[in-house]
Amino acid sequence: MSEELKGMNQEEAHTAAVQGLFLQFQPAVRGYVISMLPDFSLADDVMQEIFLVVTRKAASFEIGTSFPAWVKTIARFKVMEAMRAGRSKCETLSEEVLQALDAERTEFRSGGDERLHLLASCMDELAPQARRSIDFRYKQDHQPPQIAELMGCTVQSVNVTLSRARAFLRECVLRKMDASKI
Amino acid sequence: MFDEARLERLIAAYFDQKLTAEEKRELEEMLLASSRAREIFLDRSDWHGLLREQALQGQISLLSEDPAGAITKKVTPFRKKAWEVGALAACIALGWWVFPRSPEEPSKIAGKKVSSNPDQVAMLAQAIDVKWETGSGSFGVGAALPRGWLKISSGTLRLDFYSGARVILEGPAAIELLSPDLARLETGRLTARVPPPAEGFTVLSSTLKVVDRGTEFGMNVSGAEACEVHVFDGEVELQGDLPATAEKSLQEGKAIAIRSGQWSAFPADRSSFMDTATVMSAAARETENRWKAWSASSRALRDSSDLKIYFDFEDLEAGDPILRNLAGAADHGSDGTVIGCDPLPGRWGRKGALGFAKTSDRVRFRATGTTPSMTLAAWVRVDSLPQSHNHLFSMSPEKQGEVHWKIDRSGRLVLGIRAEAKLSYDAWERLESPQIVTEQDFGRWVFLASVIDGEKGLIKHYVDGEEVASGPLKRRTALQWGMANLGNLDAVVPERQDAGGARSFNGRIDEFALFARALSPSEIADLK
């Protein structure tokens, strides 16, 4: 048992352990939510709601059973709820497509931390312009037109910079994961 | 088959929320029609989420820094950090994403990368018996000096300005570096030797502007109103607040003094200023003393308990294949074999080192057995970081318990221990330091040490005797002694050769010690 869990009663400890599990799967859950709700601030809200449900229902989760499956049910429910309430301001995919995607999806992976960690060092390898675009897009939740304005270039070139930077980061992380395997 | 490039564009448009209704239909058709398209879509959304997660993580780690805003040196591995975040979230019963998002990028990153800097104006070429004034910055020999003040209370500095001018500064002194050919001497004594390409090199005092038009001059500022200029060779031009009668151009062999507005001329006095030869012999004396002190402590170190390997890199000849293991209780046959590697000067003149330049360069040695704990320590000069993994040391490749000690391309010190037999990222226990080597540190000597404490379950990194990173060793693994390499990694299996290319180190090592126990922080500080 970790240091932090000492001194809590059993129920609190169980809840904390479930929250700990959630944090391990958080990157995967976020990817799942964002695939259906591309708007970051809405996705952030939904993530928060999912976390609250996970906390509230922690008692009903049995340690040892599949946490990814359990959390996915909650996440899917919360995403659908947000969609039906019309909270998304941008185009969302139809139910039929979402079902097809779901059938294709493998179980959530835990330990996104390795990739996050490598992503941090790959960020350092980005050219300054690309780094700024990525920060504007992902840290500050700006859209390409805003980024173009902030950087004094065309929307088209922001799109190109962003997609190249995304591809670079993906390859960089995969390359590093490959290299660390040895 | 579908158009993959088109799919990528549509996915990007979807995530950037600028998909038109028509494009949405097109994307949906692609996704419904092809399993490959769905696979790509899911992969891209996974990465999109990861990037967002990463961005938010950066912000939470800023929020969780201590309130005083001091940069915390300890690097907690992510899982622990996530847990702290979890505890925080649980406390307030809300996720951390409710924190207001900072509009600014995190700027307080420990060991922030410094790129080559136009603000640098000179190199610190020598420092003899120097005491830096308390409260002012201090620099090591070889450091690139930025614009700004240098203040020493005693000793001698040699500054090589990027213009080519060489300045010897005798303490106590305060000088402000302004550009590659301009400095302000507030107090102290300097000698400037200015080769023709640097002509025009200028030193200011509070009342004078001394412009070099020849090759060598001395200047002594002993207060706001007192300044002497001596010309040893060539000519200098004087500008500024001068009496009308004063010479504006001062020739070789002449000197002037200005005290409280009074001007006087007299012959230049070379002997009252340091010259290069004096500096050289002072430097040689200092080197000799350093070597003697080092030599004594090096002898004492050899008898330390649990010292397995100790190389001092002294008295090496080019082509000499054997590097003796000087550890008092050295295992039979644990001497090193030098492959490639040229003997070069070490961290000061008389000290020897081995240079690692070619991708094949390495020192191989072997030790036997296993150990729960280990300490690695080395004096290292990094000349560049050309590889993704620049190996200082590696041991027992392909075995459980193998150890890698390396600097990554971005200058972080990394220690990896293979805790499980499988070939995957999570088979490794690892600790990465913040960036410890920047471009400005290339060519400078640094003392690196890492400790694996199997008993306490800790890994730590030290730079110049100070802890820079600490993290848990979650899986206690017996560390495997075996075939080891300094400055490289053995490619013993074909897969390893394919992955990541060369892993050689570029730089010099002039002392290396390997202990079969965890040294304490004070022991590490003493090694320095």
XYZ file of C-alpha atoms in Angstrom:
710
model
C 0.000 0.000 0.000
C 1.392 3.390 -0.855
C 2.188 6.035 1.740
C -0.761 8.148 0.782
C -3.273 5.417 1.490
C -2.196 4.902 5.071
C -4.455 6.487 7.621
C -7.581 6.428 5.468
C -10.512 4.201 6.219
C -11.254 1.362 3.854
C -13.934 3.123 1.858
C -11.836 6.243 1.361
C -8.885 4.113 0.418
C -10.986 2.251 -2.138
C -12.250 5.500 -3.653
C -8.729 6.872 -3.773
C -7.483 3.705 -5.431
C -10.223 3.941 -8.071
C -9.362 7.591 -8.665
C -5.743 6.520 -8.997
C -6.788 4.028 -11.655
C -8.723 6.725 -13.452
C -5.634 8.912 -13.570
C -3.675 6.077 -15.112
C -6.245 5.750 -17.870
C -6.938 9.441 -18.169
C -4.970 10.017 -21.406
C -6.846 7.150 -23.071
C -10.221 8.350 -21.760
C -9.456 11.844 -23.008
C -8.594 10.484 -26.456
C -11.907 8.645 -26.446
C -13.923 11.703 -25.420
C -12.128 13.993 -27.851
C -12.707 11.585 -30.728
C -16.414 12.292 -30.305
C -16.315 15.831 -28.931
C -13.432 17.668 -30.619
C -14.140 20.890 -28.718
C -11.525 20.951 -25.935
C -13.485 22.932 -23.415
C -16.552 20.717 -23.808
C -14.318 17.630 -23.641
C -12.705 19.023 -20.481
C -16.130 19.498 -18.910
C -17.166 15.991 -19.823
C -13.889 14.599 -18.429
C -14.673 16.351 -15.195
C -18.166 14.859 -15.136
C -16.722 11.423 -15.789
C -14.302 11.874 -12.913
C -17.172 12.842 -10.613
C -19.182 9.770 -11.625
C -16.113 7.579 -11.140
C -15.683 9.034 -7.646
C -19.352 8.708 -6.761
C -19.649 5.177 -8.073
C -16.233 4.002 -6.924
C -17.850 1.647 -4.403
C -19.579 -0.248 -7.200
C -16.275 -0.963 -8.911
C -14.530 -4.123 -7.825
C -10.749 -3.942 -7.847
C -9.526 -6.744 -10.036
C -12.273 -6.490 -12.633
C -11.706 -4.563 -15.839
C -11.388 -0.906 -15.024
C -11.074 0.168 -18.684
C -14.378 -1.474 -19.546
C -16.061 0.094 -16.529
C -14.777 3.594 -17.178
C -15.565 3.337 -20.886
C -19.234 2.691 -20.130
C -19.314 5.793 -17.965
C -17.431 7.869 -20.532
C -19.663 6.765 -23.386
C -22.782 7.569 -21.413
C -21.511 11.029 -20.500
C -20.454 11.820 -24.075
C -23.838 10.752 -25.466
C -25.587 12.821 -22.830
C -23.593 15.897 -23.875
C -24.313 15.249 -27.556
C -28.028 14.775 -27.053
C -28.202 17.944 -25.006
C -26.744 19.708 -28.058
C -23.757 20.972 -26.111
C -21.354 20.516 -29.002
C -20.980 23.620 -31.117
C -19.194 21.855 -33.944
C -20.033 18.991 -36.265
C -20.191 15.638 -34.501
C -20.226 12.235 -36.129
C -23.451 10.285 -36.536
C -24.412 7.521 -34.128
C -23.888 4.943 -36.849
C -20.282 6.051 -37.408
C -19.598 6.183 -33.684
C -20.834 2.609 -33.353
C -18.606 1.469 -36.208
C -15.655 3.179 -34.542
C -16.487 1.641 -31.193
C -16.471 -1.813 -32.696
C -12.974 -1.170 -34.012
C -11.618 0.225 -30.787
C -9.376 -1.852 -28.591
C -9.495 -1.592 -24.829
C -8.109 1.584 -23.222
C -4.420 1.420 -22.532
C -3.102 2.368 -19.131
C 0.159 4.082 -18.494
C -0.097 6.799 -21.060
C 2.612 8.252 -18.872
C 5.433 6.730 -20.924
C 4.113 8.343 -24.058
C 3.436 11.619 -22.266
C 6.940 11.569 -20.949
C 8.476 10.945 -24.342
C 6.140 13.499 -25.869
C 7.645 16.122 -23.546
C 11.133 15.456 -24.829
C 9.940 15.286 -28.451
C 8.332 18.720 -27.980
C 11.824 20.042 -27.279
C 12.927 18.797 -30.663
C 10.253 20.751 -32.543
C 11.270 23.829 -34.502
C 10.285 26.995 -32.610
C 7.489 27.907 -35.035
C 5.969 24.433 -34.846
C 6.307 24.411 -31.080
C 4.434 27.686 -30.806
C 1.650 26.453 -33.063
C 1.251 23.304 -30.978
C 1.215 25.315 -27.756
C -1.377 27.725 -29.146
C -3.521 24.850 -30.315
C -3.277 22.472 -27.356
C -2.389 24.619 -24.366
C -4.451 27.644 -25.166
C -7.144 25.980 -27.205
C -6.862 28.368 -30.143
C -8.187 27.432 -33.551
C -6.029 27.732 -36.699
C -7.500 31.126 -37.729
C -6.638 32.634 -34.333
C -3.196 31.062 -34.427
C -2.623 32.508 -37.889
C -3.460 35.932 -36.557
C -1.210 35.552 -33.514
C 1.681 34.331 -35.598
C 1.145 36.652 -38.516
C 0.792 33.995 -41.191
C -1.929 32.374 -43.254
C -4.446 29.843 -41.944
C -3.256 27.498 -44.646
C 0.316 27.582 -43.364
C -0.876 27.049 -39.790
C -2.756 23.952 -40.953
C 0.364 22.656 -42.643
C 2.586 23.442 -39.642
C 0.145 21.760 -37.265
C -0.250 18.595 -39.262
C 3.499 18.305 -39.802
C 4.140 18.890 -36.117
C 1.544 16.263 -35.147
C 3.090 13.764 -37.510
C 6.573 14.592 -36.245
C 5.568 14.146 -32.602
C 3.841 10.855 -33.329
C 6.877 9.506 -35.137
C 9.287 10.875 -32.569
C 7.463 9.221 -29.648
C 7.175 5.922 -31.504
C 10.856 6.054 -32.441
C 11.845 6.703 -28.838
C 9.599 3.927 -27.583
C 11.228 1.654 -30.058
C 14.690 2.696 -28.996
C 13.867 2.215 -25.320
C 12.762 -1.315 -25.920
C 16.333 -2.402 -26.106
C -9.159 1.983 -51.467
C -9.557 5.523 -50.226
C -7.380 8.611 -50.447
C -5.324 8.557 -47.252
C -4.066 12.111 -47.615
C -7.646 13.300 -48.001
C -8.665 11.327 -44.932
C -5.835 12.905 -42.899
C -6.980 16.377 -43.974
C -10.582 15.640 -43.042
C -9.576 14.222 -39.662
C -7.464 17.321 -38.971
C -10.385 19.535 -39.987
C -12.692 17.541 -37.722
C -10.386 18.007 -34.736
C -9.854 21.663 -35.520
C -13.660 21.993 -35.656
C -13.868 23.440 -39.120
C -15.493 20.533 -40.901
C -18.301 21.643 -43.220
C -21.489 19.565 -43.390
C -20.387 18.254 -46.760
C -16.925 17.301 -45.526
C -18.511 15.625 -42.544
C -20.533 13.387 -44.866
C -17.396 12.586 -46.817
C -15.504 11.679 -43.636
C -18.381 9.552 -42.400
C -18.557 7.661 -45.672
C -14.865 6.916 -45.510
C -15.123 5.753 -41.912
C -18.106 3.528 -42.619
C -16.557 2.037 -45.722
C -13.111 1.150 -44.478
C -11.748 -0.518 -41.397
C -8.331 0.957 -42.225
C -9.851 4.460 -42.215
C -11.394 3.802 -38.799
C -8.055 2.558 -37.540
C -6.337 5.762 -38.705
C -9.098 7.894 -37.219
C -8.823 6.180 -33.841
C -5.055 6.454 -33.833
C -5.188 10.165 -34.659
C -7.807 10.849 -32.013
C -5.680 8.996 -29.496
C -2.726 11.275 -30.270
C -4.918 14.359 -30.341
C -6.082 13.481 -26.815
C -2.526 12.789 -25.727
C -1.350 16.187 -26.938
C -4.153 17.885 -25.055
C -3.389 15.803 -21.968
C 0.257 16.778 -22.262
C -0.619 20.467 -22.508
C -2.810 20.252 -19.404
C -0.181 18.261 -17.515
C 2.313 21.039 -18.140
C -0.079 23.465 -16.524
C -0.900 21.324 -13.529
C 2.754 20.755 -12.803
C 3.143 24.511 -12.656
C 0.187 24.778 -10.318
C 1.610 22.152 -8.036
C 4.935 23.893 -7.679
C 5.553 25.369 -4.287
C 3.834 28.678 -3.587
C 7.072 30.598 -3.282
C 7.560 29.852 -6.944
C 10.974 28.357 -6.372
C 11.923 25.853 -8.982
C 11.753 22.459 -7.438
C 14.759 20.444 -8.368
C 13.308 17.086 -7.539
C 11.891 15.346 -10.530
C 9.027 13.199 -9.475
C 8.194 10.549 -11.992
C 4.873 11.048 -13.644
C 2.989 8.328 -11.877
C 3.714 9.914 -8.536
C 2.816 13.301 -9.889
C -0.432 11.939 -11.205
C -1.133 10.551 -7.807
C -0.564 13.905 -6.150
C -2.883 15.423 -8.667
C -5.374 12.713 -7.832
C -5.139 13.511 -4.157
C -5.603 17.171 -4.925
C -8.595 16.452 -7.097
C -10.103 14.220 -4.455
C -9.653 16.878 -1.796
C -11.671 19.423 -3.649
C -13.934 16.803 -5.201
C -13.302 18.249 -8.625
C -10.961 17.343 -11.416
C -7.919 19.506 -11.874
C -9.133 20.612 -15.233
C -11.353 23.146 -13.469
C -8.273 25.198 -12.705
C -8.216 28.308 -14.801
C -6.001 27.713 -17.753
C -2.985 29.896 -17.720
C -2.759 31.998 -20.851
C 0.998 31.826 -20.634
C 3.288 28.990 -21.442
C 5.102 27.390 -18.579
C 8.359 29.223 -18.411
C 9.635 27.947 -15.108
C 11.072 24.703 -16.292
C 14.098 23.551 -14.365
C 17.148 23.563 -16.553
C 15.428 25.421 -19.354
C 17.164 25.045 -22.640
C 19.398 27.908 -23.636
C 20.128 28.143 -27.296
C 23.161 29.802 -28.756
C 22.938 33.290 -27.590
C 23.887 36.501 -29.368
C 24.305 38.076 -25.937
C 27.525 36.234 -25.351
C 30.550 38.366 -25.911
C 33.594 36.525 -24.579
C 34.956 33.247 -23.312
C 36.456 32.758 -19.882
C 39.804 31.289 -20.914
C 41.580 31.101 -17.563
C 40.785 31.701 -13.929
C 43.642 31.608 -11.446
C 42.999 31.627 -7.697
C 39.825 33.540 -8.365
C 37.348 34.476 -5.680
C 34.102 35.722 -7.148
C 32.505 38.528 -5.260
C 29.613 37.261 -3.170
C 26.269 38.030 -4.664
C 27.608 38.309 -8.193
C 27.608 35.546 -10.776
C 30.496 33.129 -11.081
C 31.687 31.248 -14.126
C 33.843 28.231 -14.829
C 36.762 28.148 -17.227
C 35.508 27.630 -20.746
C 32.197 29.367 -20.024
C 30.689 31.638 -22.624
C 30.264 34.987 -20.919
C 27.110 36.989 -21.537
C 26.845 40.754 -21.505
C 26.959 41.950 -17.935
C 29.162 42.223 -14.900
C 32.088 40.141 -13.750
C 33.166 40.908 -10.202
C 36.107 39.244 -8.506
C 37.557 40.046 -5.109
C 40.903 38.409 -5.888
C 42.729 36.324 -8.469
C 43.251 36.702 -12.194
C 40.944 36.093 -15.146
C 41.795 35.834 -18.806
C 38.896 36.840 -21.023
C 39.005 36.060 -24.721
C 36.587 38.478 -26.360
C 34.847 37.208 -29.487
C 36.425 40.124 -31.394
C 39.832 38.523 -30.748
C 40.971 40.879 -27.972
C 42.496 39.107 -24.972
C 42.102 40.766 -21.634
C 43.844 39.839 -18.409
C 41.930 41.134 -15.427
C 43.550 41.339 -11.986
C 41.331 41.333 -8.921
C 39.859 42.975 -7.045
C 38.036 44.114 -10.156
C 34.638 44.806 -11.617
C 34.129 44.869 -15.370
C 30.971 45.106 -17.411
C 31.045 43.258 -20.724
C 29.080 45.245 -23.262
C 29.878 43.716 -26.639
C 32.621 41.631 -28.260
C 34.700 44.790 -28.596
C 33.528 46.966 -25.719
C 33.825 46.719 -21.948
C 33.550 49.073 -18.999
C 36.164 48.799 -16.261
C 34.681 50.073 -13.044
C 37.575 49.119 -10.872
C 40.679 46.949 -11.163
C 43.608 46.475 -13.436
C 43.545 45.033 -16.915
C 45.930 44.341 -19.747
C 44.492 44.119 -23.240
C 46.283 42.532 -26.145
C 44.500 43.393 -29.332
C 45.452 41.682 -32.599
C 44.848 43.611 -35.852
C 41.410 42.116 -36.606
C 40.163 43.369 -33.249
C 41.488 46.894 -33.691
C 39.057 49.363 -32.225
C 38.564 47.313 -29.069
C 37.450 49.834 -26.481
C 37.475 50.021 -22.704
C 35.440 52.648 -20.890
C 35.977 54.055 -17.443
C 33.727 56.604 -15.773
C 35.633 59.447 -17.401
C 37.544 57.910 -20.294
C 37.067 55.992 -23.461
C 40.201 54.096 -24.448
C 40.183 52.918 -28.040
C 42.900 50.527 -29.096
C 44.721 51.429 -32.282
C 47.659 49.129 -31.862
C 48.391 45.978 -29.966
C 48.777 46.161 -26.191
C 47.813 48.465 -23.385
C 47.197 48.428 -19.652
C 44.565 50.229 -17.686
C 44.131 50.662 -13.972
C 40.980 52.104 -12.469
C 41.144 52.632 -8.730
C 38.070 54.760 -8.188
C 35.507 56.911 -9.939
C 38.004 59.671 -10.504
C 41.279 57.806 -10.822
C 42.449 56.081 -13.965
C 45.787 55.201 -15.551
C 46.411 54.122 -19.125
C 49.751 52.611 -20.208
C 50.604 51.822 -23.800
C 53.049 48.923 -24.146
C 52.871 48.421 -27.863
C 51.290 50.423 -30.692
C 48.918 53.257 -29.922
C 45.649 54.060 -28.178
C 43.208 56.847 -28.713
C 41.759 58.610 -25.695
C 38.313 60.145 -25.756
C 36.066 61.598 -23.121
C 36.344 64.009 -20.280
C 39.971 65.073 -20.804
C 41.743 68.328 -20.028
C 42.370 70.364 -23.208
C 46.104 69.901 -22.839
C 45.975 66.125 -22.636
C 47.216 64.012 -25.490
C 44.387 62.447 -27.455
C 46.630 59.830 -28.881
C 48.995 57.913 -26.670
C 52.030 56.216 -28.190
C 53.973 53.135 -27.211
C 56.005 53.521 -24.006
C 53.844 56.328 -22.664
C 51.306 56.482 -19.899
C 48.890 58.983 -18.472
C 47.143 59.228 -15.150
C 43.991 61.146 -14.373
C 43.158 61.851 -10.761
C 40.275 64.132 -9.810
C 40.466 65.885 -13.143
C 44.257 66.376 -12.914
C 46.202 64.919 -15.750
C 49.834 63.775 -15.718
C 52.083 61.963 -18.210
C 54.840 59.490 -17.361
C 56.595 56.491 -18.938
C 54.575 53.292 -19.266
C 55.401 50.690 -16.627
C 55.066 47.174 -18.006
C 56.080 45.535 -14.755
C 53.114 46.882 -12.817
C 50.761 44.842 -15.035
C 50.437 41.114 -15.502
C 51.624 39.794 -18.819
C 50.706 36.608 -20.557
C 53.880 34.871 -19.439
C 53.167 35.641 -15.790
C 49.631 34.387 -16.197
C 50.894 31.225 -17.835
C 53.346 30.474 -15.083
C 50.763 31.257 -12.410
C 48.368 28.922 -14.207
C 51.033 26.223 -14.382
C 51.683 26.571 -10.651
C 48.006 26.321 -9.908
C 47.701 23.282 -12.156
C 50.588 21.616 -10.388
C 48.994 22.245 -7.000
C 45.663 20.941 -8.219
C 47.284 17.850 -9.606
C 49.073 17.168 -6.321
C 45.868 17.588 -4.328
C 43.947 15.424 -6.771
C 46.679 12.807 -6.784
C 46.519 12.465 -2.994
C 42.727 12.172 -2.925
C 42.780 9.776 -5.861
C 45.109 7.466 -3.910
C 42.816 7.609 -0.900
C 39.786 6.880 -3.073
C 41.288 3.639 -4.375
C 40.876 2.017 -0.980
C 37.197 3.006 -0.559
C 34.972 0.144 0.460
C 33.056 -1.541 -2.350
C 34.929 0.317 -5.080
C 34.741 -2.085 -8.011
C 36.257 -0.110 -10.844
C 38.411 2.993 -10.832
C 40.072 4.460 -13.905
C 42.151 7.635 -13.557
C 43.197 7.900 -17.236
C 46.706 9.085 -16.286
C 49.846 8.376 -18.294
C 48.078 6.928 -21.314
C 49.956 6.623 -24.589
C 48.224 6.650 -27.949
C 47.576 3.076 -28.982
C 47.976 1.783 -25.432
C 45.367 -0.964 -25.230
C 45.191 -1.420 -21.465
C 43.534 0.874 -18.950
C 44.341 -0.346 -15.468
C 41.602 -0.810 -12.929
C 43.090 0.954 -9.911
C 40.409 -0.019 -7.412
C 42.146 -1.407 -4.322
C 40.169 -4.619 -4.384
C 40.059 -4.916 -8.171
C 38.833 -8.234 -9.543
C 41.402 -10.117 -11.512
C 40.985 -9.356 -15.188
C 38.890 -6.240 -14.675
C 41.346 -3.908 -16.451
C 39.853 -1.989 -19.335
C 40.625 -2.460 -23.008
C 40.800 0.750 -24.996
C 39.236 0.592 -28.444
C 39.854 3.699 -30.544
C 39.828 6.659 -28.102
C 42.731 9.107 -28.143
C 44.549 10.213 -24.985
C 43.887 13.938 -24.548
C 44.310 16.549 -21.821
C 41.889 16.247 -18.931
C 40.076 18.788 -16.819
C 43.231 20.778 -16.250
C 46.583 20.841 -17.988
C 48.417 17.999 -16.314
C 45.475 15.654 -15.959
C 45.048 12.922 -18.559
C 41.778 11.904 -20.212
C 40.450 9.704 -22.965
C 38.656 11.319 -25.875
C 35.626 9.584 -27.399
C 34.910 10.782 -30.925
C 34.383 7.939 -33.367
C 31.212 5.886 -33.107
C 33.423 2.853 -32.458
C 35.393 4.406 -29.565
C 34.932 2.692 -26.218
C 36.625 1.191 -23.185
C 35.513 -2.352 -22.393
C 35.880 -4.097 -19.088
C 34.288 -6.902 -17.177
C 33.175 -7.404 -13.591
C 31.334 -10.364 -12.126
C 28.459 -11.014 -9.768
C 25.375 -9.006 -8.878
C 24.681 -6.153 -6.501
C 21.502 -4.546 -5.150
C 22.995 -1.035 -5.189
C 25.462 0.861 -7.309
C 27.075 4.269 -7.622
C 28.438 5.608 -10.883
C 30.654 8.673 -10.896
C 32.648 10.340 -13.655
C 34.305 13.572 -14.627
C 32.989 14.185 -18.099
C 33.416 16.752 -20.821
C 30.531 16.661 -23.291
C 31.614 17.980 -26.694
C 28.286 17.456 -28.456
C 25.161 15.320 -28.195
C 24.845 13.881 -31.684
C 22.850 10.733 -30.839
C 19.418 10.171 -29.355
C 21.237 8.203 -26.661
C 24.805 9.239 -25.877
C 26.074 6.429 -23.683
C 28.512 7.205 -20.905
C 28.288 3.666 -19.643
C 26.425 0.441 -20.313
C 26.673 -2.951 -18.688
C 25.417 -6.473 -19.264
C 23.467 -5.872 -22.455
C 20.430 -8.096 -22.955
C 20.401 -9.316 -19.377
C 17.884 -8.594 -16.685
C 19.649 -6.129 -14.381
C 21.521 -4.416 -17.218
C 22.405 -0.790 -16.583
C 22.521 2.147 -19.004
C 23.900 5.546 -18.083
C 23.550 8.130 -20.808
C 22.722 11.665 -21.813
C 19.878 12.103 -24.257
C 19.903 14.497 -27.188
C 18.263 17.239 -25.193
C 20.924 17.085 -22.459
C 19.148 15.089 -19.770
C 21.059 12.552 -17.711
C 19.285 9.192 -17.886
C 19.787 6.037 -15.877
C 18.003 2.887 -16.975
C 17.869 -0.513 -15.300
C 16.253 -3.437 -17.036
C 13.928 -4.833 -14.370
C 12.260 -7.450 -16.544
C 13.493 -9.747 -19.264
C 11.011 -8.638 -21.920
C 11.903 -6.102 -24.593
C 9.563 -3.239 -23.934
C 9.547 0.279 -22.577
C 7.962 -0.723 -19.290
C 10.610 -3.368 -18.631
C 12.884 -0.530 -17.526
C 13.225 1.346 -14.283
C 14.521 4.760 -15.197
C 15.254 8.213 -13.932
C 15.697 11.216 -16.168
C 17.174 14.450 -14.864
C 16.124 17.888 -16.058
C 18.350 19.226 -18.793
C 21.865 19.379 -17.346
C 23.916 19.951 -20.486
C 23.108 22.819 -22.828
C 25.001 23.906 -25.925
C 26.858 26.363 -23.699
C 28.177 23.468 -21.643
C 29.820 21.716 -24.568
C 33.566 21.559 -23.919
C 33.246 22.118 -20.166
C 34.017 19.605 -17.474
C 31.261 18.412 -15.224
C 31.162 15.847 -12.429
C 28.259 13.442 -12.880
C 27.145 10.817 -10.418
C 24.140 8.535 -10.166
C 23.136 6.317 -7.296
C 20.925 3.250 -7.398
C 19.871 2.447 -3.852
C 18.335 -1.020 -3.860
C 17.703 -0.912 -0.141
C 15.739 2.336 -0.030
C 14.339 1.822 -3.512
C 15.680 5.118 -4.861
C 17.568 6.422 -7.861
C 19.334 9.782 -7.739
C 21.307 11.964 -10.104
C 23.978 14.435 -9.017
C 25.717 17.168 -10.969
C 28.880 18.666 -9.490
C 28.054 17.016 -6.187
C 24.502 18.363 -5.923
C 21.349 16.335 -6.284
C 19.394 17.252 -9.418
C 16.860 14.438 -9.612
C 15.451 11.694 -7.467
C 12.866 9.014 -8.101
C 11.686 5.631 -6.869
C 13.103 2.286 -7.932
C 9.822 0.430 -8.030
C 11.080 -3.008 -8.981
C 14.121 -4.049 -6.962
C 16.347 -5.871 -9.376
C 19.747 -7.384 -8.775
C 22.085 -5.275 -10.870
C 24.071 -7.494 -13.129
C 27.819 -7.003 -13.417
C 29.168 -8.183 -16.719
C 30.682 -6.900 -19.927
C 30.663 -3.132 -19.663
C 31.462 -0.243 -21.967
C 32.485 3.294 -21.252
C 31.314 5.713 -23.905
C 29.343 3.200 -25.914
C 26.923 0.304 -26.033
C 27.597 -3.181 -27.358
C 25.290 -4.135 -30.149
C 25.119 -7.826 -29.380
C 21.801 -8.654 -30.964
C 20.745 -7.639 -34.448
C 17.534 -5.912 -33.282
C 19.612 -3.584 -31.212
C 21.657 -2.516 -34.186
C 18.509 -1.601 -36.037
C 17.027 0.537 -33.348
C 18.176 4.060 -32.940
C 21.563 3.887 -34.669
C 24.841 4.731 -32.949
C 24.889 5.222 -29.203
C 28.407 6.517 -28.837
C 29.475 9.366 -26.604
C 31.271 12.429 -27.950
C 33.570 14.049 -25.440
C 36.147 13.137 -22.812
C 36.213 11.231 -19.553
C 39.105 11.788 -17.163
C 38.031 9.873 -14.062
C 35.549 7.053 -13.585
C 34.512 5.172 -10.471
C 31.998 2.403 -10.001
C 30.933 1.314 -6.525
C 28.898 -1.723 -5.488
C 26.925 0.303 -2.974
C 24.876 3.476 -2.729
C 27.056 6.428 -1.739
C 25.536 9.068 0.518
C 25.060 12.657 -0.678
C 28.037 13.783 1.406
C 30.229 11.028 -0.026
C 29.233 12.163 -3.520
C 30.074 15.759 -2.634
C 33.467 14.597 -1.320
C 34.254 12.786 -4.544
C 34.064 15.996 -6.490
